[in-house]
Short mmCIF file of C-alpha atoms and ligand atoms in Angstrom, two decimals:
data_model
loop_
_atom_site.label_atom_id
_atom_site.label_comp_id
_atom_site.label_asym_id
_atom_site.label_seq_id
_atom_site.Cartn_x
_atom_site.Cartn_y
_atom_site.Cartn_z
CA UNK A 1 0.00 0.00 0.00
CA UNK A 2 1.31 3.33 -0.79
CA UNK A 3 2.37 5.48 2.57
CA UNK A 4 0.29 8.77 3.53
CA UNK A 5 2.97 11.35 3.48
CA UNK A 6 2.48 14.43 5.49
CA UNK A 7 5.96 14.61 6.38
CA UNK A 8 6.45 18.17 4.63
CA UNK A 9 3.33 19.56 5.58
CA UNK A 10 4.03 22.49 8.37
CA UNK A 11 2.23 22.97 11.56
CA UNK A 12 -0.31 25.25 13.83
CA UNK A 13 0.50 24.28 16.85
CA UNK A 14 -2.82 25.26 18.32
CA UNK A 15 -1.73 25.00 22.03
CA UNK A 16 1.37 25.33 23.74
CA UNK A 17 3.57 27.07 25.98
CA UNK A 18 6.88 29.63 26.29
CA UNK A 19 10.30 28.08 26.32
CA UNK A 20 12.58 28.62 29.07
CA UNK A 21 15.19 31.29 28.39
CA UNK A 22 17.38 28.95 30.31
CA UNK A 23 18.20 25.50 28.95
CA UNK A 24 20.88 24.56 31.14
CA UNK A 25 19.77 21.95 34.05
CA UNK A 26 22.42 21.62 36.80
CA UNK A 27 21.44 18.13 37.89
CA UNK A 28 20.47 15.09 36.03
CA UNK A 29 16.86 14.93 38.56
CA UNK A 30 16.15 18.10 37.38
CA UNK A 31 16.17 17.72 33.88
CA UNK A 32 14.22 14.56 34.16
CA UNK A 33 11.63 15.83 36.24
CA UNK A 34 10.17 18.01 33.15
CA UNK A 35 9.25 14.48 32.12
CA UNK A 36 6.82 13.52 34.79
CA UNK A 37 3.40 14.84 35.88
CA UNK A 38 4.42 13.21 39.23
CA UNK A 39 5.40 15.49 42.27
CA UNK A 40 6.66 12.23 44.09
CA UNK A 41 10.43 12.42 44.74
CA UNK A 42 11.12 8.58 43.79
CA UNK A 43 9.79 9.36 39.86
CA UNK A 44 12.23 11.39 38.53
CA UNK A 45 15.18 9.20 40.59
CA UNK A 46 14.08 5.39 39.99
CA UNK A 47 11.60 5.26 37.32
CA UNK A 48 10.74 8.48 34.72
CA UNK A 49 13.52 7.22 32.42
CA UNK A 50 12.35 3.91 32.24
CA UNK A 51 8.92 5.33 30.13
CA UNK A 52 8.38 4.74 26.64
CA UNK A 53 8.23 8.36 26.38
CA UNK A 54 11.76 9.12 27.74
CA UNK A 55 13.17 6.33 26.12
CA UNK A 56 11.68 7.85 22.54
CA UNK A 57 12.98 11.38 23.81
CA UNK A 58 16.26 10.31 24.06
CA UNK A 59 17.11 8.20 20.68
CA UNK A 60 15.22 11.07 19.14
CA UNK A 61 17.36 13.48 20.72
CA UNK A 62 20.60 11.36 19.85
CA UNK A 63 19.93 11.37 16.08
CA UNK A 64 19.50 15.43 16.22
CA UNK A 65 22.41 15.61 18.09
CA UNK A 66 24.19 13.30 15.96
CA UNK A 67 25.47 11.38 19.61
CA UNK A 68 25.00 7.74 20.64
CA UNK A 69 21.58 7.20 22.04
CA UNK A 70 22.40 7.04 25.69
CA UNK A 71 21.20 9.50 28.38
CA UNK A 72 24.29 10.83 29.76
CA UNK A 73 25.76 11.50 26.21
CA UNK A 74 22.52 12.97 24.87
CA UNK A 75 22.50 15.69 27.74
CA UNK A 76 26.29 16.29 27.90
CA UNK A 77 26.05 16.88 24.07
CA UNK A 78 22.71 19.09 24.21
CA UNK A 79 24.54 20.59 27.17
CA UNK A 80 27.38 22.07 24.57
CA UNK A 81 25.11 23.97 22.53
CA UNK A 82 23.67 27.73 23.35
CA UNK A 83 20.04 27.85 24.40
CA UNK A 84 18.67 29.74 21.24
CA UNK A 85 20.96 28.23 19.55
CA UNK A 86 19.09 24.89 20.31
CA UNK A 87 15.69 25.99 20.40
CA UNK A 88 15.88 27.96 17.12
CA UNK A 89 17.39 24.68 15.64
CA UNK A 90 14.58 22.27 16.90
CA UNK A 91 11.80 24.54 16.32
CA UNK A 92 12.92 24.72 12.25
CA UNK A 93 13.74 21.70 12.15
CA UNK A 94 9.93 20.90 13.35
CA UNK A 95 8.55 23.16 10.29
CA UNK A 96 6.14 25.30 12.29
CA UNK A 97 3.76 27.42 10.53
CA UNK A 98 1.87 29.22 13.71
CA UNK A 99 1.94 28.97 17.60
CA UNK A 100 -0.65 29.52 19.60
CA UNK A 101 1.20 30.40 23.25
CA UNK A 102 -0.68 30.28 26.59
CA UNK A 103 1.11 32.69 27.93
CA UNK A 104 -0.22 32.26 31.67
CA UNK A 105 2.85 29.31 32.26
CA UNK A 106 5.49 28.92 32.90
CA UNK A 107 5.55 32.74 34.02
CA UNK A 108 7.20 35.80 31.19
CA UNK A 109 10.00 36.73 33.07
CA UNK A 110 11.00 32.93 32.47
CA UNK A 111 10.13 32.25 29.09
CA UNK A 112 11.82 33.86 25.44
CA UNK A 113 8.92 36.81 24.45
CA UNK A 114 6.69 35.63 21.68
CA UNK A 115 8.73 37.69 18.85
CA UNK A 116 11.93 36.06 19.67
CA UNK A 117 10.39 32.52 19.56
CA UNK A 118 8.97 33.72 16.05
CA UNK A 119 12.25 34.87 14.89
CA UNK A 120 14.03 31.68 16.03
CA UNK A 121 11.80 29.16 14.69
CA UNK A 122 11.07 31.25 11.83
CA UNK A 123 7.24 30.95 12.71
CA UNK A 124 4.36 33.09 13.78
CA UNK A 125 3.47 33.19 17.22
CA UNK A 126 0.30 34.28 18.67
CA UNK A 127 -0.69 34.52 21.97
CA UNK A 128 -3.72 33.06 24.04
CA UNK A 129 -5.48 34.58 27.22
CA UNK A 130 -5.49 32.65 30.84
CA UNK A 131 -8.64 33.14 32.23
CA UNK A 132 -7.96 32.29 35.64
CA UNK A 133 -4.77 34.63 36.04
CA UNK A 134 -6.88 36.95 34.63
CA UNK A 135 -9.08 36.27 37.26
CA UNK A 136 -6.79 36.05 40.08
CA UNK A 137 -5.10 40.07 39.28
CA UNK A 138 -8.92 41.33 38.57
CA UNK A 139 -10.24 39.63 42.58
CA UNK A 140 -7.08 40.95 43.86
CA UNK A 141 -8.09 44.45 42.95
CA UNK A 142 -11.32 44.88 43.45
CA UNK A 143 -13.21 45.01 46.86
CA UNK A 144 -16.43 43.06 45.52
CA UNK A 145 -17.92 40.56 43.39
CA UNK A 146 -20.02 42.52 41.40
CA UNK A 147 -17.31 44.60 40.68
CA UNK A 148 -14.57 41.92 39.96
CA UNK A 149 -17.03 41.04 37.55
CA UNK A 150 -17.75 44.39 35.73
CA UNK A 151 -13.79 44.59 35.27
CA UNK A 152 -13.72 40.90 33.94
CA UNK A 153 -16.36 41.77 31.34
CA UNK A 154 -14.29 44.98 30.52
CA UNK A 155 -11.40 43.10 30.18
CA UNK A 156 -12.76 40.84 28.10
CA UNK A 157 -14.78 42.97 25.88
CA UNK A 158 -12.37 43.06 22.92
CA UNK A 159 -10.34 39.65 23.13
CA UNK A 160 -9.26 39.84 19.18
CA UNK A 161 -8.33 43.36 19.10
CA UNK A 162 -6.43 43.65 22.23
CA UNK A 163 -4.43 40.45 20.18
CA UNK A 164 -5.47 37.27 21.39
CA UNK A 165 -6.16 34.50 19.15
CA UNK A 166 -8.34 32.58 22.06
CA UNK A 167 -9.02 31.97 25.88
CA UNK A 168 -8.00 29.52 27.85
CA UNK A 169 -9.22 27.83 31.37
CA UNK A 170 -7.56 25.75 33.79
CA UNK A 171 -11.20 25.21 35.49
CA UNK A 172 -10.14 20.98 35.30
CA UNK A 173 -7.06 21.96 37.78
CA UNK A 174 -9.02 23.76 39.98
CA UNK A 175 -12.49 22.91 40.85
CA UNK A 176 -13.85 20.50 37.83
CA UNK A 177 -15.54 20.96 34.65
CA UNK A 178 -18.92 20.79 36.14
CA UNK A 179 -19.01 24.68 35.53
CA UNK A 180 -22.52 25.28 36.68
CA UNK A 181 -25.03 28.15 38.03
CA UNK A 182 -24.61 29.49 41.78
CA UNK A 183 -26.71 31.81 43.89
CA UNK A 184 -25.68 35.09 44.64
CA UNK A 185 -25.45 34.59 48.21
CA UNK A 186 -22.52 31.21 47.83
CA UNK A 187 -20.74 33.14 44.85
CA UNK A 188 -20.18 36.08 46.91
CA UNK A 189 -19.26 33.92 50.12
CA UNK A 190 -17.04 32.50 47.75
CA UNK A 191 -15.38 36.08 47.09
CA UNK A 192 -14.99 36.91 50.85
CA UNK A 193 -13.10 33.39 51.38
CA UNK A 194 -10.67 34.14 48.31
CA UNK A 195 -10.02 37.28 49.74
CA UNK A 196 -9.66 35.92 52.97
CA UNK A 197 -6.90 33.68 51.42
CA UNK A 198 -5.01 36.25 49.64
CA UNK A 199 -4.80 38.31 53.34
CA UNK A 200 -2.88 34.84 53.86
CA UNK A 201 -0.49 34.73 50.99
CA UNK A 202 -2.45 32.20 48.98
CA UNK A 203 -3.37 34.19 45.47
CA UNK A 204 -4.88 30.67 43.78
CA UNK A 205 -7.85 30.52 42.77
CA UNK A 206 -9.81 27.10 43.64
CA UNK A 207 -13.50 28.49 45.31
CA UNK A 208 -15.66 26.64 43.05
CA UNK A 209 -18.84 29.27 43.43
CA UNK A 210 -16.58 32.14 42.20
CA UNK A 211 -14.49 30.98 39.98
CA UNK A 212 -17.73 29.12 37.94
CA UNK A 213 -19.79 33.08 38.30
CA UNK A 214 -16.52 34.90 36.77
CA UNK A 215 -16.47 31.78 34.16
CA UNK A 216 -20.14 31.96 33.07
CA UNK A 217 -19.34 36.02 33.17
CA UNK A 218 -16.06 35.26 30.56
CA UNK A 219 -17.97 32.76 28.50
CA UNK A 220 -20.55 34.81 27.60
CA UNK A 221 -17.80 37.69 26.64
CA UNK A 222 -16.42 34.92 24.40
CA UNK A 223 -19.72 33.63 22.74
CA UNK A 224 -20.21 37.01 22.13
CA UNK A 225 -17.12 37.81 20.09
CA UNK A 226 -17.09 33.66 18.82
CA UNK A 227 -13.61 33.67 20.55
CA UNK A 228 -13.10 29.91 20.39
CA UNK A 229 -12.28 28.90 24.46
CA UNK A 230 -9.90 25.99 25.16
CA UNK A 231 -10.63 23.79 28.10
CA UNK A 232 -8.22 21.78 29.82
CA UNK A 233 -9.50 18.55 29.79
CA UNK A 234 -7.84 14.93 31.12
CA UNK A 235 -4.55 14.49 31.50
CA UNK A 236 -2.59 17.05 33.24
CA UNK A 237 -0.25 17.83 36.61
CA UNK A 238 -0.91 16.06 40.00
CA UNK A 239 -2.99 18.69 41.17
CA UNK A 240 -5.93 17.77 38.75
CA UNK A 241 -9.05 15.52 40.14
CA UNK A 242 -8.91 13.29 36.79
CA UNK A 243 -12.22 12.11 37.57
CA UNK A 244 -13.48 15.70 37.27
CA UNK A 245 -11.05 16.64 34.51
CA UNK A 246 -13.70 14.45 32.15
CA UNK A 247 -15.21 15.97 29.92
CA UNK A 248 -18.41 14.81 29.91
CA UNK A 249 -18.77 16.99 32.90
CA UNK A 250 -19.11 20.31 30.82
CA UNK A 251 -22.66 19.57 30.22
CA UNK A 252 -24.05 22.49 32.08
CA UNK A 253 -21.88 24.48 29.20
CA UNK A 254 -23.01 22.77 26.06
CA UNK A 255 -26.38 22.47 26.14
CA UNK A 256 -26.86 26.25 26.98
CA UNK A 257 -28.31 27.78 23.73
CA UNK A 258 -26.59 31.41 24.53
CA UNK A 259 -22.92 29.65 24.36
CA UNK A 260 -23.42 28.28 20.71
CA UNK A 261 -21.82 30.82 19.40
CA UNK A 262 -18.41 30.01 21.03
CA UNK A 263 -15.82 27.33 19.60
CA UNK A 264 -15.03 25.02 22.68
CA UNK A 265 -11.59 23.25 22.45
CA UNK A 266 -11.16 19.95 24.21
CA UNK A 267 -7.30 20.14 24.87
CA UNK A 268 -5.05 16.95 25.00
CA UNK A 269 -7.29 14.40 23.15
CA UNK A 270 -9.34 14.91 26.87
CA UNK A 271 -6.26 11.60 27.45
CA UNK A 272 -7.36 9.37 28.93
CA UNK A 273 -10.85 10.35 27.83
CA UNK A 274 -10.17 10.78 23.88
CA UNK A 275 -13.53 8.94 22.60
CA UNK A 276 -15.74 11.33 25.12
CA UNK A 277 -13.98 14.33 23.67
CA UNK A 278 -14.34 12.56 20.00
CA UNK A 279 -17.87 11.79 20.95
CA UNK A 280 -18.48 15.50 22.52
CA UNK A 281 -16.78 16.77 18.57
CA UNK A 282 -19.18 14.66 17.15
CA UNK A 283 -22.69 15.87 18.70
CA UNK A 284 -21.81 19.33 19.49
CA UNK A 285 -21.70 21.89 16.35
CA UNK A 286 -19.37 23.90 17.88
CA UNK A 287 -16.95 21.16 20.20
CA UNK A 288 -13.10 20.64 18.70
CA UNK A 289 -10.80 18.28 20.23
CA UNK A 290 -7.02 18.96 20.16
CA UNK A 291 -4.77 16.13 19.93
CA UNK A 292 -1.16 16.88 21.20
CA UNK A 293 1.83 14.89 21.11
CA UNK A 294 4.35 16.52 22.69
CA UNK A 295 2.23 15.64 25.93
CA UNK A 296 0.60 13.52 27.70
CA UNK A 297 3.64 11.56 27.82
CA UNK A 298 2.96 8.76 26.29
CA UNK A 299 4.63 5.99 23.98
CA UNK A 300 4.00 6.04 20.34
CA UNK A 301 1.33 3.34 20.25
CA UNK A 302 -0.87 5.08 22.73
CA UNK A 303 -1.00 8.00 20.67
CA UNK A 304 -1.41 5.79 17.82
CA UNK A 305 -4.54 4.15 19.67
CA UNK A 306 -5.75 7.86 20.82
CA UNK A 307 -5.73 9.20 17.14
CA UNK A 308 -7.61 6.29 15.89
CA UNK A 309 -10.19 6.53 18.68
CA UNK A 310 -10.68 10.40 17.74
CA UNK A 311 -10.55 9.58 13.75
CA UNK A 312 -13.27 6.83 14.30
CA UNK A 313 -15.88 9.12 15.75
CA UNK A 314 -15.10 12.55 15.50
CA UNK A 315 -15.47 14.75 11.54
CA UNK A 316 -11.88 15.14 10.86
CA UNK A 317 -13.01 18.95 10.46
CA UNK A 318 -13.40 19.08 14.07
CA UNK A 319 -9.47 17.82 14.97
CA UNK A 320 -6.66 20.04 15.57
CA UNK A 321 -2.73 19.24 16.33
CA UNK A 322 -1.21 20.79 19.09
CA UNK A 323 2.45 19.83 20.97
CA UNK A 324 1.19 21.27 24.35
CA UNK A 325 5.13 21.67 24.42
CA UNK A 326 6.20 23.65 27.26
CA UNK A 327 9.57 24.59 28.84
CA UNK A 328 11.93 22.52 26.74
CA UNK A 329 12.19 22.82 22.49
CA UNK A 330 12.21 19.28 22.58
CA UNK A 331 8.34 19.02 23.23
CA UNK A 332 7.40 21.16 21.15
CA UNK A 333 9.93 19.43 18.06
CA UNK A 334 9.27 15.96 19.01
CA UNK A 335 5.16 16.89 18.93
CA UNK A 336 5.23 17.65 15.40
CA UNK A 337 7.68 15.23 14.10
CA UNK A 338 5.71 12.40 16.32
CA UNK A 339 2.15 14.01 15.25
CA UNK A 340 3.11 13.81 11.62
CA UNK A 341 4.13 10.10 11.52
CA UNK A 342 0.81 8.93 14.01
CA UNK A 343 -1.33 10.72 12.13
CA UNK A 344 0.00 9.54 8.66
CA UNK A 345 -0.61 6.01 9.84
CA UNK A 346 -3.53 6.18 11.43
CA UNK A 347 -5.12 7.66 8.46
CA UNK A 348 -3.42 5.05 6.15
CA UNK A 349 -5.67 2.42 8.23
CA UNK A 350 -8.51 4.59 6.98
CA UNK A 351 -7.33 4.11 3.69
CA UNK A 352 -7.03 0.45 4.29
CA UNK A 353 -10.44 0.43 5.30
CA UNK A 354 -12.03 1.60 2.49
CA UNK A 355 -12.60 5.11 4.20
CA UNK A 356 -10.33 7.35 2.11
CA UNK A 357 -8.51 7.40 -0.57
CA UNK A 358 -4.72 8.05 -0.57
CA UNK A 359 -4.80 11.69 -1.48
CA UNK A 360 -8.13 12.36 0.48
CA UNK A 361 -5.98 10.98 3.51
CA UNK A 362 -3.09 13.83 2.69
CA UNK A 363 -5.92 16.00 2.56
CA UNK A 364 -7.57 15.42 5.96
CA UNK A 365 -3.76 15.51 7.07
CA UNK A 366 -3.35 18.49 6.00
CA UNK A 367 -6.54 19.45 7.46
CA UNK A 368 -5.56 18.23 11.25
CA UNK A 369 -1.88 19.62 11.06
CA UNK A 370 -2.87 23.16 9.67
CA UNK A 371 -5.91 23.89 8.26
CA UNK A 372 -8.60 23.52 10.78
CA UNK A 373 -6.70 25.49 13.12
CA UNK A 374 -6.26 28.33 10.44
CA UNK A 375 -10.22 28.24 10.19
CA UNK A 376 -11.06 28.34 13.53
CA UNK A 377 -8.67 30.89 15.04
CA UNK A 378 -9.14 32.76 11.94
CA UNK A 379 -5.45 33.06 11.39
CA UNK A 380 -3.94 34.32 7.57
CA UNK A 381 -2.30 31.25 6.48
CA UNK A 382 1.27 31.45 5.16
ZN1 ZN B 401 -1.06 23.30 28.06
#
């Protein structure tokens, strides 16, 4: 059978993150433990190299660094090269078209600004809003809900023009997807408790009544403008209740008629949830589902297994490749090399099956990697 090629076909990376200014790691723990969603100590010590993941990481890394394919000579030779001298060479050697940064983490002072990434990787960047840090500065300076609120809407009433290309909410990490309605009386209790916390030093925002009122408040804003909104969803760092990071919890959301207006992005193939999210894609008019490769961290079946499991019930319309790389170049690289070769075989099973024909399957390739996102952020291609 002839091969679906999509090796030369460039990326949007529809969701990602900055890249440390800093690529130098002074121990061999800390390197590794950008390679874990696990807080536990023993991970990055006894076990995180021992993934499929890492192992892939590293031989990939080996043949870009021309090196043998073992961990300590990997890092010693990535090690020898300047930070943007390595990031600008991984991110055009990935062939990026357009990426679309959450700039809400890792923090700016941290990360290489937007316009140098887009000089170094010879790409576009465009940046994404964080609700919840958002959020978090507009509570801290206001004295009352209503008012928080007011300067949420104001904040929000422009999202395009002020040069975002989308929102963004980390509701999964914090209190669940089950965004739904609250009184008046528990939202503003709500408010006087995160205040209460901030008096304390705490500034994160996790008080469910309030931070679902400001989120109703910022969806509206967004179905308003048809902002497209991208959910966390599954898979994510050890502070996220998996069982309420499915997202067959945003319910409440979808089925209200005065959000249809608004694109809602499922982000990370909802892993381990990918058929809900494909399922979700499938029903709702106006649900996408983002599959990224650079994480979850996962070996190259299981994102062979999650891509077939969104092909076989989602429109391929409604699919969008992301890296969700964040810190390190590598995620970001390895995500589109790795996203190109899964999706050029799952779609060759397609073929197999009678679904598509070869150049169709370049097509809806094509389609995944680039075009949908192009559409739906309403980005100029190019
Ligand atoms: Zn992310």
């Amino acid at each position: 059978m002839d091969a679906v090629d999509l090796q030369h076909v460039p990326v949007v990376d529809n969701h990602c993150h900055g890249i440390l200014r800093s690529q130098s790691f002074d121990t061999l723990l800390s390197w590794r433990r950008n390679f874990t969603e696990s807080a536990d100590p023993g991970m990055p010590r006894e076990h995180v190299a021992s993934t499929a993941f890492y192992l892939r990481l590293i031989r990939a890394l080996a043949g870009f660094l021309d090196c043998e394919p073992d961990e300590e000579t990997v890092l010693a030779a990535r090690a020898e090269k300047d930070a943007r001298e390595l990031v600008g060479a991984l991110l055009w050697a990935a062939n990026i078209e357009t990426l679309l940064l959450d700039t809400g983490y890792p923090p700016p002072e941290k990360v290489l600004p937007g316009v140098e990434l887009a000089r170094l990787g010879d790409c576009r960047v465009e940046p994404m809003l964080r609700l919840e840090t958002l959020m978090e500065r507009l509570i801290a300076e206001h004295d009352s809900l209503e008012e928080a609120k007011e300067a949420l809407v104001v904040a929000l009433d422009d999202v395009r023009g002020q040069g975002y290309a989308a929102l963004k909410s980390i509701a999964a990490y914090r209190t669940g997807l089950n965004i739904r309605g609250w009184s008046r009386e528990e939202a503003e209790a709500s408010f006087d408790e995160f205040q209460e916390a901030v008096r304390e030093g705490s500034a994160r925002l996790s008080h469910k009544p309030l931070l679902d009122t400001l989120l109703h408040a910022a969806l509206a804003e967004a179905a308003r403008q048809e902002v497209p909104v991208q959910f966390h969803v599954g898979y994510g760092d050890t502070d996220t209740d998996l069982l309420l990071g499915d997202p067959l919890h945003l319910r409440v959301v979808l089925e209200k008629p005065e959000y249809r207006g608004m694109p809602v992005v499922l982000l990370h193939g909802c892993y381990p949830y990918t058929r809900k999210g494909g399922y979700l894609a499938a029903v709702y008019e106006n649900v996408y589902l983002d599959l990224s490769y650079g994480i979850p961290l996962l070996g190259f079946a299981e994102m062979l297994s999650f891509t077939r499991e969104a092909l076989g019930v989602a429109p391929i319309s409604k699919l969008l490749y992301s890296s969700d790389g964040i810190g390190m170049p590598e995620l970001h690289w390895m995500g589109a090399t790795d996203g190109r070769r899964v999706l050029s075989q799952a779609l060759e099973e397609l073929v197999a099956h009678g679904e598509l024909s070869i150049s169709e399957a370049e097509a809806a390739g094509e389609e995944v990697l680039r075009r949908n996102a192009l559409r739906l952020y309403r980005l100029s291609s190019g």
